[in-house]
mmCIF file of C-alpha atoms in Angstrom:
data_model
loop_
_atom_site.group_PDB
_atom_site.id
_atom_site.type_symbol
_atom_site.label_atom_id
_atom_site.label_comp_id
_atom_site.label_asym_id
_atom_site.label_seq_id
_atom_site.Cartn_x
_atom_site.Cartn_y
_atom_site.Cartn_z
ATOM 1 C CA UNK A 1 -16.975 -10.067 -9.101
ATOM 2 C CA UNK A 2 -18.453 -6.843 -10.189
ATOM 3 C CA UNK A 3 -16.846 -4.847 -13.084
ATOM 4 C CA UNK A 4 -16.448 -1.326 -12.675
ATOM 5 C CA UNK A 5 -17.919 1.216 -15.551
ATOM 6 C CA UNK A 6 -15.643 3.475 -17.368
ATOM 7 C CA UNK A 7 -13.397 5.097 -17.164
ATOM 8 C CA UNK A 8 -11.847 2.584 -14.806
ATOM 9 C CA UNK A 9 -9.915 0.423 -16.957
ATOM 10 C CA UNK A 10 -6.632 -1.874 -16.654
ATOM 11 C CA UNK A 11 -3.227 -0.707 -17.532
ATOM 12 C CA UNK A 12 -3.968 -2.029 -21.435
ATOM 13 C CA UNK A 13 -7.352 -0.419 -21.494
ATOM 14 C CA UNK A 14 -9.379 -3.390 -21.092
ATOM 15 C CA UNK A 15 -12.308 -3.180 -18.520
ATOM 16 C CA UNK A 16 -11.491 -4.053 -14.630
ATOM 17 C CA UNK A 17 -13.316 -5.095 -11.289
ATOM 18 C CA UNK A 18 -13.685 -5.332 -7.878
ATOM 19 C CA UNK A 19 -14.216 -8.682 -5.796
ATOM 20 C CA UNK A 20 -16.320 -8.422 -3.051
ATOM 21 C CA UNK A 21 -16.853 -11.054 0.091
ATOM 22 C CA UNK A 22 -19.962 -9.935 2.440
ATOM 23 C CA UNK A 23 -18.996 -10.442 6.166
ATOM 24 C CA UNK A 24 -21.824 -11.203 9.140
ATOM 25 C CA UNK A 25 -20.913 -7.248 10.215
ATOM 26 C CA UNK A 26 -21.165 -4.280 9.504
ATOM 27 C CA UNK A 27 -17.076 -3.433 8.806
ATOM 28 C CA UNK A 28 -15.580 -2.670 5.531
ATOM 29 C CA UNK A 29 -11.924 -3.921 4.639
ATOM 30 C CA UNK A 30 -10.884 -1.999 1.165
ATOM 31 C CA UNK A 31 -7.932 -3.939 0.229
ATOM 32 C CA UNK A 32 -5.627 -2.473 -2.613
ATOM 33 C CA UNK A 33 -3.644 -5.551 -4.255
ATOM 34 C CA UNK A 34 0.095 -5.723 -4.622
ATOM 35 C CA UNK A 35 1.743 -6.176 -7.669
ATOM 36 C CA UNK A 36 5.000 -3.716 -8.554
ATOM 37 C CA UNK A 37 5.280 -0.854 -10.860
ATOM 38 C CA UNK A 38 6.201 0.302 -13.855
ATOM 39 C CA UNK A 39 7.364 3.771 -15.847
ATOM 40 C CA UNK A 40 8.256 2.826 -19.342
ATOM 41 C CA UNK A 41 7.768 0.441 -22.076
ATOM 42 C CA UNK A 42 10.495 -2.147 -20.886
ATOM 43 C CA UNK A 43 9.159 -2.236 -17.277
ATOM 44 C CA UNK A 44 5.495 -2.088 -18.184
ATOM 45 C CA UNK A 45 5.510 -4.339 -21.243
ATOM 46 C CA UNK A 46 8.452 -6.256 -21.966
ATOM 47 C CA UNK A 47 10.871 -7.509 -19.168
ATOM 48 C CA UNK A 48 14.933 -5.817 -18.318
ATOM 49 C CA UNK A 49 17.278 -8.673 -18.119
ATOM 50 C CA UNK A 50 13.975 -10.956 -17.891
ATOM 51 C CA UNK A 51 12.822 -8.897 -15.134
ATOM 52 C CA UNK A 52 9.169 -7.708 -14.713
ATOM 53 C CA UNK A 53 8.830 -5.073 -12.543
ATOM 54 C CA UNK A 54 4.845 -5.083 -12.670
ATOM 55 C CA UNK A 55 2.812 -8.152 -12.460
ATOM 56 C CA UNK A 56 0.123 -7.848 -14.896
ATOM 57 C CA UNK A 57 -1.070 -4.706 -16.664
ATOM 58 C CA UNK A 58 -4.375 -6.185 -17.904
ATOM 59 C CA UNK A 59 -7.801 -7.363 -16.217
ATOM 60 C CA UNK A 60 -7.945 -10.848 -16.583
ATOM 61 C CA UNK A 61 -10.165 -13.074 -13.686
ATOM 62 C CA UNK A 62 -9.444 -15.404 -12.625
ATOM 63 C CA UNK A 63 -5.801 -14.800 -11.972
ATOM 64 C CA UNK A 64 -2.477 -16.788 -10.120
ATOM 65 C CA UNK A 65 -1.821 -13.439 -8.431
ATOM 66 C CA UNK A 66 -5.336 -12.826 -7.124
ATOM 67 C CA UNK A 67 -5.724 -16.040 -5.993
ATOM 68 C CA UNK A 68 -2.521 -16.211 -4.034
ATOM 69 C CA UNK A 69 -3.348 -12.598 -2.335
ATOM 70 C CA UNK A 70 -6.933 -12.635 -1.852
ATOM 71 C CA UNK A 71 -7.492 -16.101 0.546
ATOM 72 C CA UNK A 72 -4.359 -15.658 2.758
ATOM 73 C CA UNK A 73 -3.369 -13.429 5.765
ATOM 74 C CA UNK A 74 -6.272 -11.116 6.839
ATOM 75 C CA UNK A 75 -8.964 -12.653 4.032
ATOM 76 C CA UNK A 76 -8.604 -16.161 5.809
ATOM 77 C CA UNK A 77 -12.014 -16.626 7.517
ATOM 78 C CA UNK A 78 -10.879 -19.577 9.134
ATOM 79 C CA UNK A 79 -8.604 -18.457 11.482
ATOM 80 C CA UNK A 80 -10.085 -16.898 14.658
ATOM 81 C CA UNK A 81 -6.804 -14.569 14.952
ATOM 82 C CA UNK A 82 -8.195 -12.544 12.043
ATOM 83 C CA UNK A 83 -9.138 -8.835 13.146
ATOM 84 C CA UNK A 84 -11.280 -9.104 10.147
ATOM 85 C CA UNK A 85 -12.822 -12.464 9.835
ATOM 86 C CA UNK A 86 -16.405 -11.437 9.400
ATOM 87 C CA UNK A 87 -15.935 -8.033 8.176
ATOM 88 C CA UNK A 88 -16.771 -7.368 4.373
ATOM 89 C CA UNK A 89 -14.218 -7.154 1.837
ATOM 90 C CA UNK A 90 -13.566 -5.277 -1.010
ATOM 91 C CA UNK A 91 -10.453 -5.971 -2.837
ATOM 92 C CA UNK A 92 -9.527 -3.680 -5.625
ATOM 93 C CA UNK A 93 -7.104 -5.323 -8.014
ATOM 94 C CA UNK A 94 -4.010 -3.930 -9.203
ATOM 95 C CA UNK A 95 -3.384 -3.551 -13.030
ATOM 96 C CA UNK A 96 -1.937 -0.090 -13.791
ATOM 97 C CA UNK A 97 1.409 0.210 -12.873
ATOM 98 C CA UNK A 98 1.456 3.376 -11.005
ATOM 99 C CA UNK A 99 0.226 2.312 -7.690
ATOM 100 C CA UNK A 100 -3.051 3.349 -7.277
ATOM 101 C CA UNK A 101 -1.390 6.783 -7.791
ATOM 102 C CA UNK A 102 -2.186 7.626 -11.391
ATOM 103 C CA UNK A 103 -4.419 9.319 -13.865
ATOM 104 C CA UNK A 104 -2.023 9.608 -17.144
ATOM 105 C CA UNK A 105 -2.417 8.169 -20.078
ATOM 106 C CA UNK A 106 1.246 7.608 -21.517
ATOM 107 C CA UNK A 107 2.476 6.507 -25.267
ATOM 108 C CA UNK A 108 5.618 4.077 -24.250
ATOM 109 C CA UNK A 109 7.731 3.122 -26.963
ATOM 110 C CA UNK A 110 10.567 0.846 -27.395
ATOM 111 C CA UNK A 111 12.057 -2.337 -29.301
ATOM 112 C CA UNK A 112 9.895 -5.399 -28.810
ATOM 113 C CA UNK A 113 10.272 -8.860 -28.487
ATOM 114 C CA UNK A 114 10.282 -9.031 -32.292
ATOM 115 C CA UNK A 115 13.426 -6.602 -32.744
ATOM 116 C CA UNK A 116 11.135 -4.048 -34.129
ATOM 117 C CA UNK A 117 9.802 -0.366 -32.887
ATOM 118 C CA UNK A 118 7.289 -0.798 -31.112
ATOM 119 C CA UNK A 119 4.439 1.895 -29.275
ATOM 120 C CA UNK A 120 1.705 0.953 -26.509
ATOM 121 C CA UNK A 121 -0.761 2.974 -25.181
ATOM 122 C CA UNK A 122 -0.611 2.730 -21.471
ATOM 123 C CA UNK A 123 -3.536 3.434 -18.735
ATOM 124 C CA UNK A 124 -1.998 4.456 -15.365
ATOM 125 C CA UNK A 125 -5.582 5.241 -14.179
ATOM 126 C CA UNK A 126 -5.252 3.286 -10.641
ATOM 127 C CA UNK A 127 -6.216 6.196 -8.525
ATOM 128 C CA UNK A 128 -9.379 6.281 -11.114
ATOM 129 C CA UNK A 129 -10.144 2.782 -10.754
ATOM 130 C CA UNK A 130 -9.585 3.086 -6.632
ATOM 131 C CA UNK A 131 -11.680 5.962 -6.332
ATOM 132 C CA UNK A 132 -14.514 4.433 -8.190
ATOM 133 C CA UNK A 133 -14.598 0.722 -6.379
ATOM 134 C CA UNK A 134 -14.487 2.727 -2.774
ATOM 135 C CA UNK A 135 -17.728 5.268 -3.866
ATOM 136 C CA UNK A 136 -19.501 1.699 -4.822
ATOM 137 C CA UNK A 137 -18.285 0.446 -1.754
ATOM 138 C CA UNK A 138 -19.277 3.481 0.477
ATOM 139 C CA UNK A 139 -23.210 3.325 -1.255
ATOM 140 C CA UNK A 140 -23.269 -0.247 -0.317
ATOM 141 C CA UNK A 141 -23.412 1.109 4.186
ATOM 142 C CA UNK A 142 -23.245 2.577 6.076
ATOM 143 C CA UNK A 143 -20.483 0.966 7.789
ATOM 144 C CA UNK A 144 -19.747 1.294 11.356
ATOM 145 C CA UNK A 145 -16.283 0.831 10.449
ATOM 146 C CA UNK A 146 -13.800 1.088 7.567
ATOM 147 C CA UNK A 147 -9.726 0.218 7.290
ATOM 148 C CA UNK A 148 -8.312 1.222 3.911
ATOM 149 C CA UNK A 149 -5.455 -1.005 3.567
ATOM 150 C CA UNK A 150 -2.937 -2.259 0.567
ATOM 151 C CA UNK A 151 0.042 -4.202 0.750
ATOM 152 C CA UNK A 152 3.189 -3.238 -1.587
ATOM 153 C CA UNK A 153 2.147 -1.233 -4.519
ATOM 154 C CA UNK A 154 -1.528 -1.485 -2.926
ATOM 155 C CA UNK A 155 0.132 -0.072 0.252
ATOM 156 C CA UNK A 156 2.184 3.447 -1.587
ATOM 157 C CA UNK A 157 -1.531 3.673 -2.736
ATOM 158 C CA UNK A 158 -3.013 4.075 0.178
ATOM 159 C CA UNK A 159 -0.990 7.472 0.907
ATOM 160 C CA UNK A 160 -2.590 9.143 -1.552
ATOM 161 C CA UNK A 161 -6.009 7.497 -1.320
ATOM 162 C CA UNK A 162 -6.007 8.010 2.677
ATOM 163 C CA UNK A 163 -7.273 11.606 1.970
ATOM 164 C CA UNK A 164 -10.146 10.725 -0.466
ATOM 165 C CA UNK A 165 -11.811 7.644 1.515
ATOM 166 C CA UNK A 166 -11.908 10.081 4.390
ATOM 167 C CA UNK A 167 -14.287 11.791 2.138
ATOM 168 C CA UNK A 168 -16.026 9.251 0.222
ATOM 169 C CA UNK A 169 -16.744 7.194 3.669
ATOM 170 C CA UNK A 170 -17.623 10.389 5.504
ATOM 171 C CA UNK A 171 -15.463 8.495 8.244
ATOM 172 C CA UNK A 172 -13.186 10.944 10.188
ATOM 173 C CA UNK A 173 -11.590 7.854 12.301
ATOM 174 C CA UNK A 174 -10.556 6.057 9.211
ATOM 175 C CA UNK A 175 -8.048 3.624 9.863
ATOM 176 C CA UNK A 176 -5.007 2.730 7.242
ATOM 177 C CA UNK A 177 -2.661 -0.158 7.205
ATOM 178 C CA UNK A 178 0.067 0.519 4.589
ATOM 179 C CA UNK A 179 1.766 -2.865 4.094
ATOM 180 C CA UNK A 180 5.281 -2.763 2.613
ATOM 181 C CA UNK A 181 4.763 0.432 0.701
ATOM 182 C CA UNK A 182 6.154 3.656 2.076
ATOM 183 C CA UNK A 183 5.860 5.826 -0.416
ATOM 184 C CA UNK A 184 10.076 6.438 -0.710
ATOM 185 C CA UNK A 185 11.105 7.241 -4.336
ATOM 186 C CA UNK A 186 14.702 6.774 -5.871
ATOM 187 C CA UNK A 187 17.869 8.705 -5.974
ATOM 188 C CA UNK A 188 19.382 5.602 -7.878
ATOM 189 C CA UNK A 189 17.234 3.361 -9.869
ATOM 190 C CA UNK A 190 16.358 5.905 -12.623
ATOM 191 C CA UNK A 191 12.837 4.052 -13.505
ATOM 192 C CA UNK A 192 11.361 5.375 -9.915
ATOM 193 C CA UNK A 193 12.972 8.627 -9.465
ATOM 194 C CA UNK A 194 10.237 11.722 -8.154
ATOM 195 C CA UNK A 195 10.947 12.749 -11.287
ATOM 196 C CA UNK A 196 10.252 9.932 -13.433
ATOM 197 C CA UNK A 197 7.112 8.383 -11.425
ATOM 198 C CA UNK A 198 5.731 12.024 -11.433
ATOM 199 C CA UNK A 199 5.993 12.802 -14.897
ATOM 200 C CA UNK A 200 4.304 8.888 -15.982
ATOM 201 C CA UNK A 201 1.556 8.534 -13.177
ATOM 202 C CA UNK A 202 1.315 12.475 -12.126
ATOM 203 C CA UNK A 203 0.363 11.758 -8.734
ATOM 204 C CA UNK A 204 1.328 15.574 -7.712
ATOM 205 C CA UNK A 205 -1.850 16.688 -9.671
ATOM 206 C CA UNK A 206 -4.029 14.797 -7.821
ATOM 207 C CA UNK A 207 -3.046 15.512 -4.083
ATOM 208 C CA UNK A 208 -4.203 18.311 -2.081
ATOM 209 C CA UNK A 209 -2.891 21.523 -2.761
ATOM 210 C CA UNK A 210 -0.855 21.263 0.734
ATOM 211 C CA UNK A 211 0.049 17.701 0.244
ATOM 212 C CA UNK A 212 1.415 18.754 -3.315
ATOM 213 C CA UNK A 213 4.020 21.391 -2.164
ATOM 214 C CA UNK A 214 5.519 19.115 0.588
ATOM 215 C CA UNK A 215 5.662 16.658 -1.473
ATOM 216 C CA UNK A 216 7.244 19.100 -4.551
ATOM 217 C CA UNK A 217 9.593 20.205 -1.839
ATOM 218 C CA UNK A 218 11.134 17.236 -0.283
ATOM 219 C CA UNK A 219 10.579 14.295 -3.293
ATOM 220 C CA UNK A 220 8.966 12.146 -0.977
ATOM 221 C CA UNK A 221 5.227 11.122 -0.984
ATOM 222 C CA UNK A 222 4.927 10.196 2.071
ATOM 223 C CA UNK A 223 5.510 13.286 3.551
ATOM 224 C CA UNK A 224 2.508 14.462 2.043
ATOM 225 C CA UNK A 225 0.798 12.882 4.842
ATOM 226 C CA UNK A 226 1.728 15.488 6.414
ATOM 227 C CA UNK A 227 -1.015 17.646 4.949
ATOM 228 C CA UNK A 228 -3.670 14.946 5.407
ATOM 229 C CA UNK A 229 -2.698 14.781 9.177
ATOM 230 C CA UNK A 230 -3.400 18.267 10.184
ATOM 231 C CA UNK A 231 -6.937 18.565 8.270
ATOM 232 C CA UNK A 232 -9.078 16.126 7.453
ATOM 233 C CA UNK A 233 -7.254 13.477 8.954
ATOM 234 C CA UNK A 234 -6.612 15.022 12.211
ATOM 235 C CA UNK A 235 -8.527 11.761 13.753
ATOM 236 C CA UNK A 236 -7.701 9.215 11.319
ATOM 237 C CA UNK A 237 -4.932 6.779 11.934
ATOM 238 C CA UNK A 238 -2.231 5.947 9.689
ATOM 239 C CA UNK A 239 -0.184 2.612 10.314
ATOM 240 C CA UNK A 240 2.674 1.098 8.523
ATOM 241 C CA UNK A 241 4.339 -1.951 8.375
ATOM 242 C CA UNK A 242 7.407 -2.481 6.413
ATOM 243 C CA UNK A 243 10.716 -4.565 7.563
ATOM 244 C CA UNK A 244 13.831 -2.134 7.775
ATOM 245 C CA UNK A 245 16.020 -4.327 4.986
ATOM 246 C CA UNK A 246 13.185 -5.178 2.425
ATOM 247 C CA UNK A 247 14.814 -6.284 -0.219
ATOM 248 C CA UNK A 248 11.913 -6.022 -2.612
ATOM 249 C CA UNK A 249 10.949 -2.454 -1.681
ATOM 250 C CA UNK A 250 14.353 -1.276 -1.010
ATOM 251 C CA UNK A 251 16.798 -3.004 -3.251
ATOM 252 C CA UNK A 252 14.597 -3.980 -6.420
ATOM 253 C CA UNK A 253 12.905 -1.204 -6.984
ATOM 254 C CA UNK A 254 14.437 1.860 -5.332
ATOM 255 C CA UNK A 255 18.192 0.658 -5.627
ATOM 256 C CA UNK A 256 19.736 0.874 -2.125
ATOM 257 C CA UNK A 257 21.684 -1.574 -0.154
ATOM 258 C CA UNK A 258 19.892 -3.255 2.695
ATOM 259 C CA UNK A 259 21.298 -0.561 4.836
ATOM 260 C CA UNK A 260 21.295 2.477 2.926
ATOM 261 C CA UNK A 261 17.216 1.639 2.922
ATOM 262 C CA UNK A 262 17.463 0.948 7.022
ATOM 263 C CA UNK A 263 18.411 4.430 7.188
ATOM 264 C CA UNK A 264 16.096 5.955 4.812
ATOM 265 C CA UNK A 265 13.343 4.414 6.012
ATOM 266 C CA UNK A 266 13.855 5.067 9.677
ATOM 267 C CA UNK A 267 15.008 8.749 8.750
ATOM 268 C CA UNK A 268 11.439 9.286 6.591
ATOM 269 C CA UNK A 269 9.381 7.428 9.130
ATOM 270 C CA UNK A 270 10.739 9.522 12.068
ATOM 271 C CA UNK A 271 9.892 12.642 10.412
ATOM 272 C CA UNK A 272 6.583 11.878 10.422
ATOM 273 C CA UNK A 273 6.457 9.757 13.201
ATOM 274 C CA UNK A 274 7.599 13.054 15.104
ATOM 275 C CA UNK A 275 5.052 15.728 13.623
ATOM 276 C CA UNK A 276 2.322 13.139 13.972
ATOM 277 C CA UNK A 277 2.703 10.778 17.179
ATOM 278 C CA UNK A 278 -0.974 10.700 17.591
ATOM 279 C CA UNK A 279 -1.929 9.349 13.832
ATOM 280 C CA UNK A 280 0.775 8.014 12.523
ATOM 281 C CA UNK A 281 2.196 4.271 13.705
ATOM 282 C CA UNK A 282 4.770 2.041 12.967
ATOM 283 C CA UNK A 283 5.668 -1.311 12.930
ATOM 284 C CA UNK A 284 9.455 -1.519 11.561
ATOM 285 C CA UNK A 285 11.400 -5.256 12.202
ATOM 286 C CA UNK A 286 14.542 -6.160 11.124
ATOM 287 C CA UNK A 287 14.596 -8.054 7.744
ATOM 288 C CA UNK A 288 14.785 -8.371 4.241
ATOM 289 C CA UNK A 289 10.879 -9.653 3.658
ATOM 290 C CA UNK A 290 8.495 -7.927 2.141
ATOM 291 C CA UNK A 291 4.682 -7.826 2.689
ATOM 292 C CA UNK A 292 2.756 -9.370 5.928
ATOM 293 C CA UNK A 293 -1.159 -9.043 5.286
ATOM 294 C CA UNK A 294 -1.401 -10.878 2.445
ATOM 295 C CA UNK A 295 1.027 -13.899 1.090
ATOM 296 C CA UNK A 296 4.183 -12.440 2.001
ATOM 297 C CA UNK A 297 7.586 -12.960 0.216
ATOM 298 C CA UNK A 298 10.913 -14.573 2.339
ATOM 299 C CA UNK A 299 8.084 -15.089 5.274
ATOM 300 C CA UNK A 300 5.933 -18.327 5.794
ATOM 301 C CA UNK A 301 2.406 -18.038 3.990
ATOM 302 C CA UNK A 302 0.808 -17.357 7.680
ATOM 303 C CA UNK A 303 3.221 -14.729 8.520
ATOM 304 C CA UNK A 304 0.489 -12.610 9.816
ATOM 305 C CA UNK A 305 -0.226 -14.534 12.590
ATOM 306 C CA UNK A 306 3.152 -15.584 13.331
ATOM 307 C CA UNK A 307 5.732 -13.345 13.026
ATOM 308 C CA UNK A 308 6.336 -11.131 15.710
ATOM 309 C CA UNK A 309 8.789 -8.477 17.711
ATOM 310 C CA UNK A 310 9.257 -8.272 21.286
ATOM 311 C CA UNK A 311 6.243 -10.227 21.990
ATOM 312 C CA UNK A 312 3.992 -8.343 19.660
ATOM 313 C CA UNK A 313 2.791 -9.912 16.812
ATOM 314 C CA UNK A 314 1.403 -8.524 13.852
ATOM 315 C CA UNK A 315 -2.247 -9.272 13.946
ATOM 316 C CA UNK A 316 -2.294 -8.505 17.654
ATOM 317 C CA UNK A 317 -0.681 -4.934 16.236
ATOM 318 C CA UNK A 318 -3.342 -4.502 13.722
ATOM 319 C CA UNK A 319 -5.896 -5.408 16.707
ATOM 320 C CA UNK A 320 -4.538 -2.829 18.573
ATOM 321 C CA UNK A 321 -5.375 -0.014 15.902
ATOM 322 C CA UNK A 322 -8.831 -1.708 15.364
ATOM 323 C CA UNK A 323 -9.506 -0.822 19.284
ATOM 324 C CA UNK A 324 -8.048 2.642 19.411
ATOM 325 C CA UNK A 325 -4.984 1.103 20.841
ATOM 326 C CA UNK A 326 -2.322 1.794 18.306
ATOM 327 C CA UNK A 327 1.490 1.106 19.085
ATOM 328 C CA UNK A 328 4.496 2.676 17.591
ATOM 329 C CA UNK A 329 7.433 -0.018 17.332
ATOM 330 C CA UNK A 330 10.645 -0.029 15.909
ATOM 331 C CA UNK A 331 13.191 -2.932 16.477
ATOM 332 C CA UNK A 332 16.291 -1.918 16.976
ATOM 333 C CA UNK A 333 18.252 -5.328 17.989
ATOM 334 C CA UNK A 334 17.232 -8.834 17.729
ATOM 335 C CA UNK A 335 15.587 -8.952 21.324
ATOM 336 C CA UNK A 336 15.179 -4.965 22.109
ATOM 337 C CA UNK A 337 12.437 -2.484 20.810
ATOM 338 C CA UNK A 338 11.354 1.227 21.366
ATOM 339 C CA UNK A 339 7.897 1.761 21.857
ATOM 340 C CA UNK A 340 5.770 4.407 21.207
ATOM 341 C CA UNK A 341 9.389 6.662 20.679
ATOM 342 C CA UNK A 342 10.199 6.005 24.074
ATOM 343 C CA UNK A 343 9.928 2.994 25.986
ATOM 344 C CA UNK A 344 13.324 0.393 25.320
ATOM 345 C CA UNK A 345 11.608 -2.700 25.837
ATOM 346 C CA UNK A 346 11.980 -6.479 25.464
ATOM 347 C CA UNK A 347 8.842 -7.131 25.567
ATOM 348 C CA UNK A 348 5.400 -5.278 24.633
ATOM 349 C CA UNK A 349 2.971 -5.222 27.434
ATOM 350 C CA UNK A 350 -0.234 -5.189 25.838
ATOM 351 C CA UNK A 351 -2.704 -5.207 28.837
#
């Protein structure tokens, strides 16, 4: 556990950390926890209709949530299936609401649990804290390889981060693995609208100028990837897994209907999918769970190792991008996939 100096700081303003597990090689897994998100005082602080949409806004260790992310999926040791068994680890934990996409500080007020006015100073600094754990991470190589991953909010996080750790890692053939968090915002839930995640965690101030106008033009941040893909990331690779129904993802926080998510997903995907066939990967099942790296929800705890589409399962898929290998698959019936845009298959040949 090493806390990280100011101005990193949790959601509350309270001092956060990184936790760090050396592996026998020299790889570097930075790991952005999951954990919601919020853009008020009622989803931040005090729970809608008793629901939190934001796990913890403060810094406390130890923690239920770290403890049920940070020793399953890809940070189990154990298992020789793990791509990443003897890499190190860096895991950056998540306790500012904006998903690792923020550098506002915001005054939230509402009524509180007492029935009274009430104001809280709020830190969405996650991009700060982010920033700061991977330059500690990248004086601590040099590495011979790095994945920048995150799973839920961890994973929208790692669409705007993807641009920096190129830099800060000097690593041109960075490799990201954005579990469960596309980066879609809301044209229905009106906490996690462009407009309303913008204006609390103003992520458009802190991509690159090109990145900022696609994503000013079409509301999605995703598409800023676009930007990142034709520069600086012109050799990196860019996975993402997400199932096409998530219910967490999809319904909870953006608002949609199982299939009115399907569709944006697999609309927002393709786009990018299309202007970037060489970087950018997919790896879309049908379902309503969310999360696969990490202790998933609606999917057994070893779901990583497990769960798989026409024949490919997901830590073989993650394999595959560690080799320089990567796959593009999208299921589009029980038993049939399309691979790599093209190929209707069954079955992945992996060979």
């Amino acid at each position: 556990m090493i806390w990280l100096p100011y101005p990193a700081r949790a959601g509350n303003g309270s001092r956060t950390y990184i936790l760090v597990s050396r592996g026998t090689e020299d790889k570097l897994l930075v790991f952005l926890e999951p954990g919601g998100a919020c853009t008020d005082y009622y989803t931040c602080w005090y729970p809608v209709l008793g629901v939190s949409t934001v796990l913890t806004m403060n810094a406390t260790y130890p923690n239920i949530w770290v403890d049920l992310f940070a020793y399953t999926g890809i940070f189990n040791r154990s298992n020789p299936l793990n791509p990443f068994r003897n890499w190190t680890y860096v895991f950056i934990p998540y306790d500012t609401g904006d998903v690792f996409s923020g550098d506002r500080v915001m005054e939230y007020c509402g009524i509180g649990i007492n029935g009274m006015m009430d104001c809280v100073t709020t830190y969405h600094v996650g991009f700060v804290d982010a920033i700061m754990a991977m330059r500690w991470a990248a004086a601590q190589g040099p590495w011979k390889q790095v994945v920048l991953a995150g799973s839920s909010a961890g994973g929208v996080g790692t669409i705007l981060l993807s641009y920096y750790a190129i830099q800060i890692f000097n690593d041109s053939h960075l490799i990201v693995i954005d579990d469960s968090g596309p980066g879609l915002t809301s044209t229905i839930n009106p906490h996690f609208t462009f407009q309303t995640t913008e204006q609390s965690w103003g992520y458009l101030e802190l991509a690159p100028p090109g990145a900022r106008e696609i994503i000013n033009e079409t509301g999605e941040p995703l598409l800023g990837l676009e930007y990142g893909l034709q520069t600086i990331g012109k050799n990196a690779t860019f996975a993402l897994y997400e199932m096409q129904e998530d219910l967490v993802m999809g319904t909870l926080f953006l608002g949609y209907t199982p299939s009115e998510y399907q569709q944006v997903l697999l609309y927002y995907t393709g786009v990018l999918r299309q202007f970037a066939p060489n970087n950018f990967f997919r790896y879309l099942p049908i379902g309503y769970a969310h999360m696969v790296l990490v202790y998933p929800v609606l999917l057994p705890p070893n779901a990583f190792y497990t769960f798989s589409i026409c024949g490919l399962p997901v830590y073989k898929w993650v394999d595959l991008l560690l080799e320089g290998r990567p796959i593009d698959i999208v299921q589009i019936t029980p038993y049939i996939c399309i691979v790599n845009s093209t190929q209707i298959v069954t079955n992945v040949s992996i060979g």
